[in-house]
Tab-separated table of C-alpha atoms and ligand atoms in Angstrom:
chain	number	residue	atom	x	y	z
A	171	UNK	CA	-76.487	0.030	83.282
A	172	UNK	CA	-74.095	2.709	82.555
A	173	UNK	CA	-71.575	1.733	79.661
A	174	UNK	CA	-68.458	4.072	81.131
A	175	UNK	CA	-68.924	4.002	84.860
A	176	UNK	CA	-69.479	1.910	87.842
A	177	UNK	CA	-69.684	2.877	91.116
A	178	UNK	CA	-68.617	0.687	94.455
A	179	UNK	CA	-71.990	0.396	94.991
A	180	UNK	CA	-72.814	-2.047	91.525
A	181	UNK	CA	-69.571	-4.468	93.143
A	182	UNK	CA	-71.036	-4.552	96.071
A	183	UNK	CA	-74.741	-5.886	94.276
A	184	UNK	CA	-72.699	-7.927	91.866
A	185	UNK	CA	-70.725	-9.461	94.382
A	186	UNK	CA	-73.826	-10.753	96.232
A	187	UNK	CA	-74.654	-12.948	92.707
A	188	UNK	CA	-73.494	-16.250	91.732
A	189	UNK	CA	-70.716	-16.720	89.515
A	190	UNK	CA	-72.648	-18.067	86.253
A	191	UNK	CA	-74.551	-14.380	86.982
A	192	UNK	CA	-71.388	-12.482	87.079
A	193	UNK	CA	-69.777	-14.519	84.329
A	194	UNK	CA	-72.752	-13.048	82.163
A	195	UNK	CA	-72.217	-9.267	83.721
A	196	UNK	CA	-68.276	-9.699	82.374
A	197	UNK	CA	-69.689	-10.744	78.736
A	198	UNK	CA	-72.368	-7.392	78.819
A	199	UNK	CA	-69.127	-5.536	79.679
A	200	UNK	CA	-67.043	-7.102	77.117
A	201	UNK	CA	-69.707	-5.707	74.365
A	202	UNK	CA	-70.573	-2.546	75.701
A	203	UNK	CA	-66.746	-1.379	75.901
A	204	UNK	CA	-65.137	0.327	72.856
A	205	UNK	CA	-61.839	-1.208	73.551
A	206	UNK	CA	-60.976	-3.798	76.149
A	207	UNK	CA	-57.231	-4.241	77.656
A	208	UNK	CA	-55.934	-7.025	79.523
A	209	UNK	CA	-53.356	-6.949	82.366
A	210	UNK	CA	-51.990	-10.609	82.722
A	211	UNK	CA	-49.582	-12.196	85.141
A	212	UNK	CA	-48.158	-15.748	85.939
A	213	UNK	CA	-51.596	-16.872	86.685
A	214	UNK	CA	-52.922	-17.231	83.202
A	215	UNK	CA	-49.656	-19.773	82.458
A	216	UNK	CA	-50.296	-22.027	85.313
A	217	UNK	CA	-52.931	-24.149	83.543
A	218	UNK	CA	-50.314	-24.440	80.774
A	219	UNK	CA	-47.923	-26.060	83.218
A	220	UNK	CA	-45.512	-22.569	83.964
A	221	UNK	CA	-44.797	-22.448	87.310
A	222	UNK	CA	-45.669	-18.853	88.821
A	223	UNK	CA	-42.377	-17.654	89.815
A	224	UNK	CA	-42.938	-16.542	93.209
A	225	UNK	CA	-45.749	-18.537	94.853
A	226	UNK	CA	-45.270	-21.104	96.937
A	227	UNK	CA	-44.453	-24.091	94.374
A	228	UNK	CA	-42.654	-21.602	92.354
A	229	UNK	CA	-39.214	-21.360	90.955
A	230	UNK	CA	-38.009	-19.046	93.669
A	231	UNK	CA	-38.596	-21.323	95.931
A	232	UNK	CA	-35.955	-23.940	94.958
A	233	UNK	CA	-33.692	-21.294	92.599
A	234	UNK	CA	-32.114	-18.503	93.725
A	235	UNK	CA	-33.351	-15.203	92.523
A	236	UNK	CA	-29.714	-13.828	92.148
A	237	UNK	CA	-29.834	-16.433	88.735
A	238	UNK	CA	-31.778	-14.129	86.953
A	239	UNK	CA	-29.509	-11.339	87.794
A	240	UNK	CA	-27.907	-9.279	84.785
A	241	UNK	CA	-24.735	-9.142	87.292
A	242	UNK	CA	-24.480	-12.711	87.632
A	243	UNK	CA	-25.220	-13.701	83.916
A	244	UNK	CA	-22.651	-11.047	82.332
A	245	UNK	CA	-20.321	-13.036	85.264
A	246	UNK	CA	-21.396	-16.775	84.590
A	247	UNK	CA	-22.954	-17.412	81.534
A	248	UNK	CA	-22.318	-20.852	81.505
A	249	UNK	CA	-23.432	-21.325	85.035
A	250	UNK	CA	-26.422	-19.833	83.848
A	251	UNK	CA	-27.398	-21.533	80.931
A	252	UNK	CA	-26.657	-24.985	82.368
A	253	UNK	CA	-29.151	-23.853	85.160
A	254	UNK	CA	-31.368	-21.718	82.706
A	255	UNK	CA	-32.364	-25.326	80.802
A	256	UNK	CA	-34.822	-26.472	82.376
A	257	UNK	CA	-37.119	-23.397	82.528
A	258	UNK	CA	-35.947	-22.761	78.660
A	259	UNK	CA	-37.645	-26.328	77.778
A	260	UNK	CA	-40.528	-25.681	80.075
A	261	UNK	CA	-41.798	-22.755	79.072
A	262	UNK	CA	-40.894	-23.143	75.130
A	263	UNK	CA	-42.651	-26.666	75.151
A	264	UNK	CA	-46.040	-24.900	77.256
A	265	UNK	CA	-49.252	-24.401	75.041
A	266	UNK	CA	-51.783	-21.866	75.078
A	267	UNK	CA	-54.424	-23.084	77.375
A	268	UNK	CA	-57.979	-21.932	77.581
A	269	UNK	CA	-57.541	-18.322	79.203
A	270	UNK	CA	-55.054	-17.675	76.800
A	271	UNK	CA	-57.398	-18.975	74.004
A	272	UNK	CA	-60.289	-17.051	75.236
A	273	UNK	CA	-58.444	-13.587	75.258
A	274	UNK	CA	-57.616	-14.274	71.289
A	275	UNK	CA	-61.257	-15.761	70.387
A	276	UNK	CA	-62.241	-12.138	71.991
A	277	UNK	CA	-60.646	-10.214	69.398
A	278	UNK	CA	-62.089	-12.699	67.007
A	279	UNK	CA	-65.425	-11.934	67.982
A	280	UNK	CA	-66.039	-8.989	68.956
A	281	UNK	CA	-64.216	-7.534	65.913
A	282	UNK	CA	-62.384	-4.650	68.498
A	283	UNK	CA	-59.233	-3.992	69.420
A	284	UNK	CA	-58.161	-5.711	71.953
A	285	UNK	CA	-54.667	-4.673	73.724
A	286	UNK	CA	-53.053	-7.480	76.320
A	287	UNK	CA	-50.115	-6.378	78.684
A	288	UNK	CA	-48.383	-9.166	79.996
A	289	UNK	CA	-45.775	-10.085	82.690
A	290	UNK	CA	-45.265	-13.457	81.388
A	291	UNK	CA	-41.973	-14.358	79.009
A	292	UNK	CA	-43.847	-17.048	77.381
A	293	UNK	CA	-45.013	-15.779	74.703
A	294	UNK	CA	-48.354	-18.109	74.737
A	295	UNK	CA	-50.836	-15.036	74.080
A	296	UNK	CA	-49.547	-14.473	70.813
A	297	UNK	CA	-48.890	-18.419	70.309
A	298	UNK	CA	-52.810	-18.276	71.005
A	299	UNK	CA	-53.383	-15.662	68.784
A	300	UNK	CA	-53.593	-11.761	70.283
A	301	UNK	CA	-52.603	-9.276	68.158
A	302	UNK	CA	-51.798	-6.567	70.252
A	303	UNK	CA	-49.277	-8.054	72.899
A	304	UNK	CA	-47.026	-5.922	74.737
A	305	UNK	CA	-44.637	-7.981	76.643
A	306	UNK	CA	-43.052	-5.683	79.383
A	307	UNK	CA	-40.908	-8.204	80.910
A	308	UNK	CA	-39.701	-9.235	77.410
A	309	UNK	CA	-39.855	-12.243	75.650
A	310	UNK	CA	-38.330	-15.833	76.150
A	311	UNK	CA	-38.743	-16.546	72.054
A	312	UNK	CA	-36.112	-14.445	71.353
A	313	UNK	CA	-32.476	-13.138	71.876
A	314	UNK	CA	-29.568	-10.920	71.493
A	315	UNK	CA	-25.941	-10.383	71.398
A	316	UNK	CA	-24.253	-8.800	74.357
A	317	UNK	CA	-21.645	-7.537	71.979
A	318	UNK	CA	-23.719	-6.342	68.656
A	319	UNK	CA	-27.062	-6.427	69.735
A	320	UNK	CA	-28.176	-8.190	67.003
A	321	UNK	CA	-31.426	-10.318	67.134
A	322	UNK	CA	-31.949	-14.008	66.753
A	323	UNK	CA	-35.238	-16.096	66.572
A	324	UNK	CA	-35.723	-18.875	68.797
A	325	UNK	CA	-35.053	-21.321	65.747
A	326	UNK	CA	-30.863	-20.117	66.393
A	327	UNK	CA	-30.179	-20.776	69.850
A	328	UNK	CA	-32.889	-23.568	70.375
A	329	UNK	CA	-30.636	-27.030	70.713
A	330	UNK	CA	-27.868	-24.509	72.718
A	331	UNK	CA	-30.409	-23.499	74.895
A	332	UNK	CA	-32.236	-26.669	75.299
A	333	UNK	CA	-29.355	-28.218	76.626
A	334	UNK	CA	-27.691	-25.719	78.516
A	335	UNK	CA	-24.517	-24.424	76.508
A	336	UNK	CA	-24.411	-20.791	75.880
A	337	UNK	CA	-25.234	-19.759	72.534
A	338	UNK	CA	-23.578	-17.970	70.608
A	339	UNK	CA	-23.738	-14.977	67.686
A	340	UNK	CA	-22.182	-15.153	64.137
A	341	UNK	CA	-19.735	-12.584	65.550
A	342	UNK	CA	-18.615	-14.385	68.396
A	343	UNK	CA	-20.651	-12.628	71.208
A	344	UNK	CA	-22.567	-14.583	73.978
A	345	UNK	CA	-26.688	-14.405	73.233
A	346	UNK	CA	-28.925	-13.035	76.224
A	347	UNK	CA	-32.239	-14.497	76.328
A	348	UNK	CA	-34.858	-10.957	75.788
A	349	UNK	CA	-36.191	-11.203	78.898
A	350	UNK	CA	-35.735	-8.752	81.800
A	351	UNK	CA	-33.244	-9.247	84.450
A	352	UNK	CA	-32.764	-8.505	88.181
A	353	UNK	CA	-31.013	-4.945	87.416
A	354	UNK	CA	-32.153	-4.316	84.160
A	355	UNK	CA	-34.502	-2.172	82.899
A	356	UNK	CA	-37.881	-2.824	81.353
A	357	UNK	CA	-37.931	-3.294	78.027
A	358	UNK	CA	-38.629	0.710	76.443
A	359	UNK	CA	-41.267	0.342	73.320
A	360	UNK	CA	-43.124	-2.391	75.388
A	361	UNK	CA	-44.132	-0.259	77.899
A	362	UNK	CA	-44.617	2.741	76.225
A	363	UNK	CA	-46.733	-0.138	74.067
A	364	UNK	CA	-48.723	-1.008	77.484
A	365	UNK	CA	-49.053	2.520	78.613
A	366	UNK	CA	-51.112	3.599	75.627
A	367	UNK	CA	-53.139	0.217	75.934
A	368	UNK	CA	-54.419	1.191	79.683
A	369	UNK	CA	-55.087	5.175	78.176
A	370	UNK	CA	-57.205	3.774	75.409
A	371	UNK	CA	-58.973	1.074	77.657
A	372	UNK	CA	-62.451	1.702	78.126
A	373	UNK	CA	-62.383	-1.822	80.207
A	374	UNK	CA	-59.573	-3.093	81.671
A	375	UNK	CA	-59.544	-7.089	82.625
A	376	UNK	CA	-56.417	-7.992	85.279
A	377	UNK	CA	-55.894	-11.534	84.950
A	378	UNK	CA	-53.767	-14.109	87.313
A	379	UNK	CA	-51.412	-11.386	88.877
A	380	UNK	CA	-51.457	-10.253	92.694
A	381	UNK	CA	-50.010	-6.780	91.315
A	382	UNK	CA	-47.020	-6.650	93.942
A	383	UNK	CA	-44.458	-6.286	91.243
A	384	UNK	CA	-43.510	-2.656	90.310
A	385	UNK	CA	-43.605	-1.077	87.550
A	386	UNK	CA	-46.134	-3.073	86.130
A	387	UNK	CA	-48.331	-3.124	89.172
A	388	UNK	CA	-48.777	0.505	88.522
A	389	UNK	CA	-50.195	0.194	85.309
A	390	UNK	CA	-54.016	-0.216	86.335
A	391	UNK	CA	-53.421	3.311	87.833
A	392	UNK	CA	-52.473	4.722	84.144
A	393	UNK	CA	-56.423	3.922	82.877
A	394	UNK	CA	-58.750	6.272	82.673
A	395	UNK	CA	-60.665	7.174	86.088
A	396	UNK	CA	-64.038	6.260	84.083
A	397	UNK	CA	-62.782	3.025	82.794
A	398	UNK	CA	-64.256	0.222	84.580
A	399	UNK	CA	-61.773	-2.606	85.864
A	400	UNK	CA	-62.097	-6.443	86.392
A	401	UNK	CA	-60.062	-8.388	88.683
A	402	UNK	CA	-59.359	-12.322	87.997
A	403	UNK	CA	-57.328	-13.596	90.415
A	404	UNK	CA	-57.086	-16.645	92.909
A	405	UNK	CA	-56.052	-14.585	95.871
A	406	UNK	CA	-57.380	-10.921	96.693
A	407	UNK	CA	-55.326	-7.860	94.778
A	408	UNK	CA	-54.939	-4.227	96.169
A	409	UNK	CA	-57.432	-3.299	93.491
A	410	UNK	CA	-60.123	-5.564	94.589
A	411	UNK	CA	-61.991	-3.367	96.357
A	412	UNK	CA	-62.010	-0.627	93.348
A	413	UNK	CA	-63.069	-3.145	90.762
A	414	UNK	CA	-66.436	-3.209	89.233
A	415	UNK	CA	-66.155	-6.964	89.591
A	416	UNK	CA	-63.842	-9.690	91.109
A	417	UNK	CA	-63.365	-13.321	90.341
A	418	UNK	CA	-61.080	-15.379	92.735
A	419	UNK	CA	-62.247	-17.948	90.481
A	420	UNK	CA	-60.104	-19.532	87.773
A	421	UNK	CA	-59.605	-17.974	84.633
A	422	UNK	CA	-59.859	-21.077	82.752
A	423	UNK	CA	-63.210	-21.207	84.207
A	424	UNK	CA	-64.774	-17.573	83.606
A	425	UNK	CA	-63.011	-16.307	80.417
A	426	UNK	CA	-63.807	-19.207	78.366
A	427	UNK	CA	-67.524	-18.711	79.605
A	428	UNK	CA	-68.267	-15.577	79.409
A	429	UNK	CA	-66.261	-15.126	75.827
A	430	UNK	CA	-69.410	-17.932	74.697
A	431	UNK	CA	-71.962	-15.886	75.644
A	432	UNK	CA	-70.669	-13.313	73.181
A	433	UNK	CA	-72.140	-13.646	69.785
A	434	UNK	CA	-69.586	-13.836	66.719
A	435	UNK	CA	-69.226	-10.204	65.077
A	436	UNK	CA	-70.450	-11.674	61.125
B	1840	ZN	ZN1	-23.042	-10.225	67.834
């Protein structure tokens, strides 16, 4: 089997086998590649109890979208964080689950750089133990002043934000959780951060996102042409039919798995 390329003609043999067989062709690939980037979306937090934002049972669903508008939280912050509470406590209280575990016990193992690019504000890959995480919607564990832009750890505006007042900086300006808003741009050094990752990928893994959301849905396209892709997804992507193999399996199912079958680096 070729180490850099494969053709639409290996999916279509691989996609004839049976999962446990393709779970093993995903754990050849993870040791034959030099360096191994992950794209992750909502899907990988679901099994820690994060709601994906736009599916079905997702926050959009029962919460406007306009909330997590810059406009309307420069215009109502305390609308916003009395709102903003219950997703705060839900997310911050989430644990890694075993996706998130798997990705980290890869680096472990294999003893290779590997570079994860994620939608998600949770923070959980690096709770799990990635190194390289380059959060391109931003970051829920953190925040900053409107007024000096000064940074705060979560330990700061924790009890504010639990319980929905609006917290505040020593100098008297209202903090903005670091995630990105409806009208904001995405955050700079992250995605310069997940550009590099999918230009030094010699195997990209997209994991638990439908890619509809631009820019990030883009990203894939970055990689080099040679670099094989895997998809991991519960519904069927626009990449699908490019990728060397799919899973619309869950990813607490075939990352755990095939990480196993990977032999600790001594
Ligand atoms: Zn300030």
């Amino acid at each position: 089997m070729s180490k850099e390329f494969y053709s639409s003609s290996e999916f279509e043999a691989s996609s004839g086998l049976d999962l446990d067989a393709q779970i093993e062709l995903l754990a050849e690939k993870f040791c034959s590649a030099r360096r191994i980037a992950f794209l992750t979306g909502a899907g990988i937090s679901t099994d820690s109890g994060i709601p994906d934002f736009r599916s079905s049972t997702g926050i959009y669903q029962t919460t406007s979208e306009e909330l997590f508008s810059i406009d309307y939280f420069l215009a109502n912050p305390g609308d916003f964080y009395r709102v903003f509470a219950v997703f705060y406590r839900g997310i911050v209280d989430a644990k890694p689950n075993s996706g998130h575990l798997a990705i980290a016990e890869l680096e472990r193992r294999c003893g290779k750089a590997v570079d994860v690019v994620t939608q998600n504000i949770d923070a959980l890959h690096s709770v799990a133990g990635s190194t390289n995480v380059a959060e391109i919607h931003g970051t829920i564990r953190t925040a900053s002043c409107l007024s000096c832009e000064k940074k705060y750890a979560q330990d700061y505006f924790d009890s504010d934000m639990r319980s929905g007042r609006v917290p505040h900086c020593a100098c008297g300006g209202v903090l903005k959780p670091d995630v990105t808003f409806f009208g904001e741009q995405l955050p700079e050094q992250a995605f310069v951060q997940a550009r590099r990752a999918m230009w030094d990928a010699r195997l990209l893994v997209v994991a638990g996102t439908s890619l509809q959301v631009y820019p990030a849905a883009g990203l894939p396209r970055e990689c080099d042409a040679g670099a094989p892709f895997v998809v991991i997804n519960k519904t069927p992507t626009p990449l699908d039919s490019q990728a060397s193999l799919v899973f619309h399996a869950p990813i607490g199912e075939v990352l755990p798995k095939a990480v196993s079958l990977i032999s600790p680096k001594s």
